[in-house]
Short mmCIF file of C-alpha atoms and ligand atoms in Angstrom, two decimals:
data_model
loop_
_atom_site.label_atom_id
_atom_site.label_comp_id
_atom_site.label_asym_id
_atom_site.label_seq_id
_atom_site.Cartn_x
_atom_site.Cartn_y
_atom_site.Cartn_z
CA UNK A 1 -14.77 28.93 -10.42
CA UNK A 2 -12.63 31.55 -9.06
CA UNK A 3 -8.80 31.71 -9.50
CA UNK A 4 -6.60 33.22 -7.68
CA UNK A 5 -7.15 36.95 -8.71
CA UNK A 6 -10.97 37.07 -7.59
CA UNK A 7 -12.07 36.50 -11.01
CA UNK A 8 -11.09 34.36 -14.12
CA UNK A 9 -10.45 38.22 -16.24
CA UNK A 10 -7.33 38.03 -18.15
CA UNK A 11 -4.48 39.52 -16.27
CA UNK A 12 -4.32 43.45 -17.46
CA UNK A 13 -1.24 44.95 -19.60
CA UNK A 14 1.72 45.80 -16.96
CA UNK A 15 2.88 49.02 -19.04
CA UNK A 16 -0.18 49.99 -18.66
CA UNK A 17 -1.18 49.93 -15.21
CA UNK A 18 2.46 51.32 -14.40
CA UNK A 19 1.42 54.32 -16.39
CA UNK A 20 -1.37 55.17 -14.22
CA UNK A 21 0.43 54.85 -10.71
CA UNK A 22 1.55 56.36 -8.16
CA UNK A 23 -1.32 55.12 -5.54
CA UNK A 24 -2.07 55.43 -2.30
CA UNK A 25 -4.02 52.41 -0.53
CA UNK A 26 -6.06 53.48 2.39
CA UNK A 27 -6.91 50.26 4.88
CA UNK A 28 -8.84 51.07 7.65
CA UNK A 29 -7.86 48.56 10.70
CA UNK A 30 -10.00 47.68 14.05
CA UNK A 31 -7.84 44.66 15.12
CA UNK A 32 -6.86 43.19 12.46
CA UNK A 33 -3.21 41.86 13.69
CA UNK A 34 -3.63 38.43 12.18
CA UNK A 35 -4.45 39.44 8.99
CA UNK A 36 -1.75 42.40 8.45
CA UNK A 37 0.80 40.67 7.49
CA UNK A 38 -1.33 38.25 4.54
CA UNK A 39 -2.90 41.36 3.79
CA UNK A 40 1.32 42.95 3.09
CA UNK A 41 2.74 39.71 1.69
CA UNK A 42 -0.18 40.61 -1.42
CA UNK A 43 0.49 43.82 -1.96
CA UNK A 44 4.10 43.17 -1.86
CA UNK A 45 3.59 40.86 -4.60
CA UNK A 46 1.19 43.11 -6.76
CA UNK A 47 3.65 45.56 -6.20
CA UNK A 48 7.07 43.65 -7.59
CA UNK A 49 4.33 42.09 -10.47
CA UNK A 50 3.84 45.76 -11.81
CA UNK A 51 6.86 47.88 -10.11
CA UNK A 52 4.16 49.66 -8.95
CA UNK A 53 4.87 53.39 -6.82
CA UNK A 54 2.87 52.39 -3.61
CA UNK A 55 2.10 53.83 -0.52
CA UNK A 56 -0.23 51.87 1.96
CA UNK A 57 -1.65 53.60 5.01
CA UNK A 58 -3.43 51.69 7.80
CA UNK A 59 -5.65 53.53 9.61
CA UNK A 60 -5.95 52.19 13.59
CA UNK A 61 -8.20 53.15 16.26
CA UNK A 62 -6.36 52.06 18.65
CA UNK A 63 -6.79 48.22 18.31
CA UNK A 64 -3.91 47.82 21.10
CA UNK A 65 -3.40 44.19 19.75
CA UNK A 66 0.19 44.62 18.34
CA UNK A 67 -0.91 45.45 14.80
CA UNK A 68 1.90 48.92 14.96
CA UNK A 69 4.86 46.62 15.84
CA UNK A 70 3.27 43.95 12.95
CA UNK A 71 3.28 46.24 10.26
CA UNK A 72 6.74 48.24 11.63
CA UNK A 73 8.03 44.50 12.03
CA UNK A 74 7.42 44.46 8.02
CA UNK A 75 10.76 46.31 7.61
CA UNK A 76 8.60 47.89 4.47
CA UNK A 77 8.91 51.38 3.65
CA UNK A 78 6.42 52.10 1.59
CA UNK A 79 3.99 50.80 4.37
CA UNK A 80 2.51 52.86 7.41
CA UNK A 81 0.26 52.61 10.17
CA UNK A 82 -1.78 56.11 11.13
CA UNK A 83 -3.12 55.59 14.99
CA UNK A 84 -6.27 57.77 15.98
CA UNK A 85 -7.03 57.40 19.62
CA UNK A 86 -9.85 60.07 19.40
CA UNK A 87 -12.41 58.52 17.54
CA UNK A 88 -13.93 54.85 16.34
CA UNK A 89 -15.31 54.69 12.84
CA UNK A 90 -14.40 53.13 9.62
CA UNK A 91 -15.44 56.00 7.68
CA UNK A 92 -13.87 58.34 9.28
CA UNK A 93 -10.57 56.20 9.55
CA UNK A 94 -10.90 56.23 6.08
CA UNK A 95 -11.14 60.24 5.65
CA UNK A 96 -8.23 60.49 7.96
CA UNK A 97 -6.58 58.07 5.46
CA UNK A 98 -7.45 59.77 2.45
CA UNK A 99 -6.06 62.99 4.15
CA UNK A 100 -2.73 62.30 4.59
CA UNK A 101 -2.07 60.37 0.96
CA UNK A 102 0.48 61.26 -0.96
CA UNK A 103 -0.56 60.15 -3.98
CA UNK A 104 -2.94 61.02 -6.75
CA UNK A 105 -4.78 57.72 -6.61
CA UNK A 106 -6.68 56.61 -3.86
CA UNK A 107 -7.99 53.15 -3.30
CA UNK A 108 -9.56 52.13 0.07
CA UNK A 109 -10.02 48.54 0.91
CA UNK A 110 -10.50 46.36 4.20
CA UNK A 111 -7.70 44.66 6.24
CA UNK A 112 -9.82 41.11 6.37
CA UNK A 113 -8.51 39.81 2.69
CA UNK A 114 -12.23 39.89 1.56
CA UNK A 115 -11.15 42.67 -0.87
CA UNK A 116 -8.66 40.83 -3.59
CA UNK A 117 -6.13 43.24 -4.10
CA UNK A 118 -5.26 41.35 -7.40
CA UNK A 119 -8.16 43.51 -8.58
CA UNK A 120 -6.76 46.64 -7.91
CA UNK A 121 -4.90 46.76 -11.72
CA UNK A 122 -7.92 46.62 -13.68
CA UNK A 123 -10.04 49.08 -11.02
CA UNK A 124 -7.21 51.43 -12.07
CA UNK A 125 -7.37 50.62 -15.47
CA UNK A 126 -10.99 51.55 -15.67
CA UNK A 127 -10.11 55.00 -14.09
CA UNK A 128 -8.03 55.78 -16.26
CA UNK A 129 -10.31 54.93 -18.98
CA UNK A 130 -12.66 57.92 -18.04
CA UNK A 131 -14.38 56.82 -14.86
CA UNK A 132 -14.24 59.10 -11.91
CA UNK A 133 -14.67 56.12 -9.27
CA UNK A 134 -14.58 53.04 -9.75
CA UNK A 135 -16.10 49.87 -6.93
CA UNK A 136 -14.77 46.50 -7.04
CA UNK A 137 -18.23 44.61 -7.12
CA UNK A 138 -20.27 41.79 -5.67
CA UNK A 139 -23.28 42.41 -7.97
CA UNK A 140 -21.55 43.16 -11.34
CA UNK A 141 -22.06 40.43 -13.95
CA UNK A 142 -19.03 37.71 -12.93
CA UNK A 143 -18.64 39.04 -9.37
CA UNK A 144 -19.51 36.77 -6.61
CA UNK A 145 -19.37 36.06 -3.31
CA UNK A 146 -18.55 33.02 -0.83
CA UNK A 147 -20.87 30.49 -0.79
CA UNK A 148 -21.32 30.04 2.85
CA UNK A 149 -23.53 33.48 3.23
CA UNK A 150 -26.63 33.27 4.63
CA UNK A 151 -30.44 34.39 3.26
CA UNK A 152 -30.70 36.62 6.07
CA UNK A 153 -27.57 38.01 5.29
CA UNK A 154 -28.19 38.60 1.68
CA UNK A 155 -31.50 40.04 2.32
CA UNK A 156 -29.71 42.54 4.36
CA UNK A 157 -27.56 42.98 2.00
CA UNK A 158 -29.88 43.40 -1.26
CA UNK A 159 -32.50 45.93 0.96
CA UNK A 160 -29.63 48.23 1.55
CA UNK A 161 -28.88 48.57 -1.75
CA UNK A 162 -32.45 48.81 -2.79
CA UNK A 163 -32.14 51.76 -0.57
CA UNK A 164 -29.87 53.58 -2.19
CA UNK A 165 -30.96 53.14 -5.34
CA UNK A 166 -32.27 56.94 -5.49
CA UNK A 167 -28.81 58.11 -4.88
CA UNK A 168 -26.87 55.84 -7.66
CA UNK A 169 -27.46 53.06 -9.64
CA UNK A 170 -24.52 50.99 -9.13
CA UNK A 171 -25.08 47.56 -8.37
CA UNK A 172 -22.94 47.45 -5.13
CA UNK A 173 -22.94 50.89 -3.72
CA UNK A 174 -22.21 48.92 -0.74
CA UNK A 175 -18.48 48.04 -1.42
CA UNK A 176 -15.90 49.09 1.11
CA UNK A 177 -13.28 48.37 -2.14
CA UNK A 178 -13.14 51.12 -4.71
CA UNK A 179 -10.78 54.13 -6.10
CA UNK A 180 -10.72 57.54 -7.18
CA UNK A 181 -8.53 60.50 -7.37
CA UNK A 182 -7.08 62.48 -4.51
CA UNK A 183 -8.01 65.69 -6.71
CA UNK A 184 -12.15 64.91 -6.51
CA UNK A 185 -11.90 63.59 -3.16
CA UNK A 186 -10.01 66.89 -1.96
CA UNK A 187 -12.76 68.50 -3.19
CA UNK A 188 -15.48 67.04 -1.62
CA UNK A 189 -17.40 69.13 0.53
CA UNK A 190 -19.08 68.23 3.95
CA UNK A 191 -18.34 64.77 3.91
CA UNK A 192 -20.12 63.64 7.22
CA UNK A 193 -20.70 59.45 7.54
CA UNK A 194 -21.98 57.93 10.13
CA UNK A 195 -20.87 54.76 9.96
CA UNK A 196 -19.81 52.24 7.15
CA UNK A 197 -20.82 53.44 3.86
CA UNK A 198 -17.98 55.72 2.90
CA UNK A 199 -18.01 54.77 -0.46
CA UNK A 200 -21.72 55.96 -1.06
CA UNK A 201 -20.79 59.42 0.89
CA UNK A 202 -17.90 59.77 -1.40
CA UNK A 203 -20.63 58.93 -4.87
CA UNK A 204 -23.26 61.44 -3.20
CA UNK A 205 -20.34 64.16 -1.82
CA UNK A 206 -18.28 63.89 -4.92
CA UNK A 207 -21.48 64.52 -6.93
CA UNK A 208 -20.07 61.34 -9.31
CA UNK A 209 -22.84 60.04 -11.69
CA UNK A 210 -19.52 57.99 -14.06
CA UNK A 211 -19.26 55.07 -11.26
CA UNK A 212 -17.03 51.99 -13.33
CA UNK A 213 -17.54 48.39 -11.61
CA UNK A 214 -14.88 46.00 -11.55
CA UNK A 215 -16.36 42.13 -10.75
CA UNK A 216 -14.44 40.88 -7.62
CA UNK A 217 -14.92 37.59 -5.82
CA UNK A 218 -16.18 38.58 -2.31
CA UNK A 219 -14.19 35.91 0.44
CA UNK A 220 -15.53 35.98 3.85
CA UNK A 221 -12.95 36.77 6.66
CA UNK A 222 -10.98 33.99 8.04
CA UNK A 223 -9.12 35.78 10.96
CA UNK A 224 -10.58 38.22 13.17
CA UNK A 225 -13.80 39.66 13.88
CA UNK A 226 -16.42 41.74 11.69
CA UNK A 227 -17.46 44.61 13.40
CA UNK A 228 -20.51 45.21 11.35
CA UNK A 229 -23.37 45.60 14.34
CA UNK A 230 -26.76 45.90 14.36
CA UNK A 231 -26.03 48.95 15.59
CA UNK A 232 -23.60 50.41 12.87
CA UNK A 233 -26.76 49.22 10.05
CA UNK A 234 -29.19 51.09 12.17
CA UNK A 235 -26.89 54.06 11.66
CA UNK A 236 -26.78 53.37 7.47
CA UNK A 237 -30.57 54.69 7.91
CA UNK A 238 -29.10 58.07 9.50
CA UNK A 239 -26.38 58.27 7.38
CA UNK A 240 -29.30 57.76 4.26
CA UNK A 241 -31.31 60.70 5.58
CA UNK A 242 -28.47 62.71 5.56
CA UNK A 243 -27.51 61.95 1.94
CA UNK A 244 -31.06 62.42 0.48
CA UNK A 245 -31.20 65.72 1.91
CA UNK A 246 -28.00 66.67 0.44
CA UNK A 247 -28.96 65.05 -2.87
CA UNK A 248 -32.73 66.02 -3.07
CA UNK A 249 -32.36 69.36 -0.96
CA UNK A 250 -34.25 71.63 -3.74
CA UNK A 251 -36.87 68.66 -4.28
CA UNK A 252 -37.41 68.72 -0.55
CA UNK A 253 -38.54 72.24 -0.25
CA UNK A 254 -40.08 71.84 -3.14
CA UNK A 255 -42.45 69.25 -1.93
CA UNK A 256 -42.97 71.36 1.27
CA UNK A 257 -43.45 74.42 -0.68
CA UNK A 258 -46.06 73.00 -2.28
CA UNK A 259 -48.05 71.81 0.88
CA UNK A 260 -48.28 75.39 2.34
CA UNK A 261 -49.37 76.07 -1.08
CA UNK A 262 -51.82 73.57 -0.78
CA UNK A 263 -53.24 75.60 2.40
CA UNK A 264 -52.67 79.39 0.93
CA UNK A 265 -55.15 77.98 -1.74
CA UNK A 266 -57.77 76.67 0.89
CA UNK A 267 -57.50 80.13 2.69
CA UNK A 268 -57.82 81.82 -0.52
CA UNK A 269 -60.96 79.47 -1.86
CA UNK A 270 -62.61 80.26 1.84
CA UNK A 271 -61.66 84.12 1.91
CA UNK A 272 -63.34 84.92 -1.94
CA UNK A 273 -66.38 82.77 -1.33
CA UNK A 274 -67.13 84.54 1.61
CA UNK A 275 -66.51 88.06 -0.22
CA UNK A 276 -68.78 86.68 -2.81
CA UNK A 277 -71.09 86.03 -0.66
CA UNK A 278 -70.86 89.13 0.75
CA UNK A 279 -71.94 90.84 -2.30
CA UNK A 280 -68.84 92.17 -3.37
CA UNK A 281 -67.98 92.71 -7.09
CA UNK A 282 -65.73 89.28 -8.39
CA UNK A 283 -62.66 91.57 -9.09
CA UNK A 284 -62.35 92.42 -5.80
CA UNK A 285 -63.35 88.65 -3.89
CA UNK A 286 -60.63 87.36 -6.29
CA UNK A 287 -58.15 90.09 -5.06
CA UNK A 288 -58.86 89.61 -1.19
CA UNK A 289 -58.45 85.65 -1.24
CA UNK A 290 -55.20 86.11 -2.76
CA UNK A 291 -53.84 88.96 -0.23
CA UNK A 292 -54.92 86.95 2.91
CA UNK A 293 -53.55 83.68 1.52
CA UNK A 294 -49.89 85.64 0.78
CA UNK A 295 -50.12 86.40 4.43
CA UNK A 296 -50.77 82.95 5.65
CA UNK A 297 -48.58 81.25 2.99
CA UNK A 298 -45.56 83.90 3.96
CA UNK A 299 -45.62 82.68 7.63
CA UNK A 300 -45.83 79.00 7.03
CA UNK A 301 -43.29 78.95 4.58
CA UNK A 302 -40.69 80.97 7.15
CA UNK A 303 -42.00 78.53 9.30
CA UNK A 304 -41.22 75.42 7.92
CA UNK A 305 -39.96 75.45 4.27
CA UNK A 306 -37.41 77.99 4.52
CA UNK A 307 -36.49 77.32 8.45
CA UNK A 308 -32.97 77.87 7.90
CA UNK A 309 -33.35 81.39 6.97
CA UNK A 310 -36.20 81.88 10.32
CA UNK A 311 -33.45 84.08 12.28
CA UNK A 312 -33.21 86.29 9.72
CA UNK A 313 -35.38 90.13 9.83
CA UNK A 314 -39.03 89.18 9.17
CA UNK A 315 -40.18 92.20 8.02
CA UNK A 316 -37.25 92.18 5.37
CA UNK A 317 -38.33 89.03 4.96
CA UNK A 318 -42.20 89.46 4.09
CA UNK A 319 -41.25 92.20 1.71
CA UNK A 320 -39.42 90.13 0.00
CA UNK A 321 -42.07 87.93 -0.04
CA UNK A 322 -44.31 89.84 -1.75
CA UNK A 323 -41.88 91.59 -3.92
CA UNK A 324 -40.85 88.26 -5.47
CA UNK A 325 -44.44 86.43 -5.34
CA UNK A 326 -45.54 90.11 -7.36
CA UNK A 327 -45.39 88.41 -10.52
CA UNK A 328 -47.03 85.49 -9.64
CA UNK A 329 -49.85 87.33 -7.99
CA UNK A 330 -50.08 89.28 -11.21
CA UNK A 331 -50.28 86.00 -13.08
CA UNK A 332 -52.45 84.23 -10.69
CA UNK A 333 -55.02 87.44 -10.77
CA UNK A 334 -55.03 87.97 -14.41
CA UNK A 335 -55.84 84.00 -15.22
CA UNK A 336 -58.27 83.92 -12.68
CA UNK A 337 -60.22 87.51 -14.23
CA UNK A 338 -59.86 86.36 -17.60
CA UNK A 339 -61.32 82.89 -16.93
CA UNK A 340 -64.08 83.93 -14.97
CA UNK A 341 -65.02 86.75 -17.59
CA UNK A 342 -65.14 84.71 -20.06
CA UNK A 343 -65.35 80.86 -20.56
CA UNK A 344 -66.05 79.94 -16.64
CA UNK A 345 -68.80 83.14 -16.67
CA UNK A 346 -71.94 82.22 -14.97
CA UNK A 347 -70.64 78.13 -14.57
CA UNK A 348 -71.10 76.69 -11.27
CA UNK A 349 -68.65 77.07 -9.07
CA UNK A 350 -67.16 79.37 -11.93
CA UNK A 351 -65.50 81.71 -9.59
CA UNK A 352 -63.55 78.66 -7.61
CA UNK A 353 -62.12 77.41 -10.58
CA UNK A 354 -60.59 80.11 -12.16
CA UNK A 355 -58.97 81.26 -8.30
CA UNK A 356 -57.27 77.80 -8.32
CA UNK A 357 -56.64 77.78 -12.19
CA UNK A 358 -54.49 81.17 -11.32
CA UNK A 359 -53.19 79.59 -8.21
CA UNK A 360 -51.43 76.95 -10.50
CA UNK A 361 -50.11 79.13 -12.46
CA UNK A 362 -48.73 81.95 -10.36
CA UNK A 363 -47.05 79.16 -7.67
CA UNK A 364 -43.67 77.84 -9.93
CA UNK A 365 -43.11 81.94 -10.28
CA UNK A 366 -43.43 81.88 -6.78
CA UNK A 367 -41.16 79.06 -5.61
CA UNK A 368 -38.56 80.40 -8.13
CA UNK A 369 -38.29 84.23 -6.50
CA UNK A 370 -38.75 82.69 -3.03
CA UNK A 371 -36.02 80.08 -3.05
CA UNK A 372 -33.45 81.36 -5.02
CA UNK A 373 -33.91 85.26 -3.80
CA UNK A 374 -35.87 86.03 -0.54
CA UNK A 375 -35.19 83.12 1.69
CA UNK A 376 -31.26 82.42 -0.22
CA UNK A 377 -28.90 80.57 1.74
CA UNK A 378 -26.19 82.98 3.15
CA UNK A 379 -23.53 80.47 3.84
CA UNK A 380 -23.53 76.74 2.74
CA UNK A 381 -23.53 74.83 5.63
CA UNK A 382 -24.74 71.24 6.21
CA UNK A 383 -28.39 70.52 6.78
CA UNK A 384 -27.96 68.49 9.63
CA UNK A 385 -25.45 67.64 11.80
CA UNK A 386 -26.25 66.14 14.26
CA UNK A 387 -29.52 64.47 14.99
N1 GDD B 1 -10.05 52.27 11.82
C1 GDD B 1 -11.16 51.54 11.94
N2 GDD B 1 -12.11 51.91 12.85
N3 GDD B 1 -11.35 50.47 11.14
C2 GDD B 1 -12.47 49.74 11.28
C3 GDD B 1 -13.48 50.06 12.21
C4 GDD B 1 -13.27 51.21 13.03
O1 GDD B 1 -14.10 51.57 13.87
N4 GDD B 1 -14.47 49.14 12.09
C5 GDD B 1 -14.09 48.28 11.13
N5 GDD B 1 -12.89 48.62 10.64
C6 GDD B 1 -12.10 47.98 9.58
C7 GDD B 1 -11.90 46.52 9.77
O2 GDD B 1 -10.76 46.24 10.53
C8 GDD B 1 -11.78 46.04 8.33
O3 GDD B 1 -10.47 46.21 7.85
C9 GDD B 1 -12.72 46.94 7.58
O4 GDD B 1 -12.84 48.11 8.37
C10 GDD B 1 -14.09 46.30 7.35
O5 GDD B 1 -14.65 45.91 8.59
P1 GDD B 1 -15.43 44.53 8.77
O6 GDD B 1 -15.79 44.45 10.20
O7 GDD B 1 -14.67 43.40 8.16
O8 GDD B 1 -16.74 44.87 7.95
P2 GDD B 1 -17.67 43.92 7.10
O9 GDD B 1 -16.93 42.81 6.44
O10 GDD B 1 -18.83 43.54 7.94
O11 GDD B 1 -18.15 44.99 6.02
C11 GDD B 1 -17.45 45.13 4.82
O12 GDD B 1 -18.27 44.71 3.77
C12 GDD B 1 -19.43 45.51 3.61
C13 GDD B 1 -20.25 44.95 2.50
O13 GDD B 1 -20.71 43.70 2.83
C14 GDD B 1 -17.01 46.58 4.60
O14 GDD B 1 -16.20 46.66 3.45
C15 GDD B 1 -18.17 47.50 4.41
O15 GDD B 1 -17.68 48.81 4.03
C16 GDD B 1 -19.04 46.94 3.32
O16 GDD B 1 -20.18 47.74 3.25
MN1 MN B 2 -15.11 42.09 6.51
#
């Protein structure tokens, strides 16, 4: 059902697309000397078809299987092969790529002819029409793929994406064919993939939430290897860590904040009772559980919420701790005395109840001071590097 272009779409206005060129098309390459030269006989001709201003950049590690002399063979000028004998990585290739473009729009595709350039006009098209990336598709309504795939491989496939869902909603966030603009890639910051998924680093980096999808017609390779290995999808999970944390980072300590809050208000239930018990006045039993559970929630949260900041002068540190939680303590006491002196006076368990009723409400005051003053970061730097 497919024609020649990857889908049966209407072919797009030439004025039009010429309008929005100069591009630059980034191809990474791991030995991919049989298919170089089908892969420049169809840009050639999508170049003539819309007098486009092109620049293609291959980016090699090294394949050492005469894919330099193919593409210098060419004899085209506006084609060029980047070799990196340093490092082996598609994304990375593709970074490198990116890099050294000359022109304002980037498109990054693969080398195997499963990408149909003929789609590259309307991807433009849709950037230009107020998109700030935009993925030529599988899973779009009228994109497709070759019949001959597998269920395993599909399954793959569809629980990747299910992964990502959290991060974007496109419906192939997947796609190793997409564009954007040199000016939003330039400034991403810390782009760091391991691995494949470069174009889901560039949605999460980029901070893009206006992702346009273009419907391609997926063919499977014909020449040549894939070097998709179990290996590289056991690194996706890595590279997924990595881009939750940089999406969710304020959720995340959130969430951990609230555990050691969780435990400040068991050391604070513990600490009252027992000063109840004791015989002291309530004032004062509510006062005491929440001075011993500031201590206690202080050091876990250095410990664990904030780590980053752990190097840093405790003792600064714990003042600015309290200083910050001041108001919430203030909040947290006053509930808790005005509950307990009046509706919660003489109910069972009165006392516990209005403690954690003032708990609730002094803790967002809390998180607030504490994340955004006392335990600040100093310089942005990425969470993890390394595992
Ligand atoms: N420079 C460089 N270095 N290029 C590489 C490397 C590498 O280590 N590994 C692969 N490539 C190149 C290949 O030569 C090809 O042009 C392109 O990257 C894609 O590699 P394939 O091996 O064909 O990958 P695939 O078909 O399994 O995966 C493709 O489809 C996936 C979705 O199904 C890619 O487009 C993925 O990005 C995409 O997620
Ligand atoms: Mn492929």
């Amino acid at each position: 059902m497919n024609s020649e272009r990857g889908t049966d779409a209407a072919e797009p206005p030439l004025a039009e697309v010429r309008i929005l060129a100069p591009l630059t098309i980034v191809i990474p390459t791991y030995r991919e000397v049989e298919n170089i030269p089908f892969m420049l006989a169809r840009l050639a001709a999508l170049r003539d078809r819309f007098d486009l201003d092109l620049e293609v950049i291959f980016v090699d590690d090294d394949s050492r299987d005469g894919s330099v002399e193919r593409v210098a063979e060419s004899g085209l000028d506006w084609a060029r092969m980047i070799v990196r004998t340093d490092s082996r990585s598609l994304s990375s290739a593709v970074i490198a790529g990116m890099q050294a473009a000359r022109n304002p729009v980037l498109i990054c595709m693969d080398c195997d002819l499963s990408h149909p350039p003929e789609r590259i006009p309307d991807m433009i098209l849709a950037l230009g029409a107020g998109q700030q990336m935009v993925i030529g598709s599988r899973y779009v309504a009228g994109g497709t793929t070759d019949d001959n795939w597998g269920y395993f491989r599909y399954l793959v496939s569809a629980v990747a994406t299910l992964l990502a869902r959290p991060l974007t909603s496109v419906s192939d966030p997947m796609s190793g064919f997409f564009v954007l603009r040199k000016k939003d890639f330039d400034q991403a910051r810390g782009l760091n993939p391991v691995g494949y998924k470069i174009g889901l680093e560039l949605i999460v980096k980029c901070g893009f939430d206006n992702v346009g999808e273009v419907p391609i017609h997926f063919v499977d390779r014909v020449h040549g290897q894939s070097k998709l290995t179990i290996r590289e999808q056991l690194r996706y999970i890595r590279h997924l860590r990595r881009l939750y944390i940089h999406k969710f980072a304020n959720t995340m300590h959130f969430a951990q904040f609230l555990v050691v809050g969780a435990t400040g208000t068991a050391v604070n239930l513990v600490v009252l009772t027992l000063l109840a018990a004791a015989g002291l006045p309530e004032a004062v039993a509510l006062g005491g559980g929440i001075g011993v559970s500031l201590v206690s929630n202080f050091a876990l949260n250095r410990r664990f919420t904030f780590s980053y900041a752990r190097h840093e002068n405790i003792w600064r540190q714990f003042v600015g701790f309290v200083g910050a939680s001041t108001v919430g303590m203030a909040v947290n006491y006053a509930v808790a005395l005005s509950l307990i002196s009046s509706i919660l006076r003489d109910e069972p368990l009165g006392l516990q109840i209005a403690a954690v009723a003032g708990v609730g409400c002094g803790m967002l005051f809390n998180f607030i001071g504490n994340r955004f003053f006392v335990f600040r970061k100093r310089h942005i730097v990425e969470p993890i590097r390394e595992e």
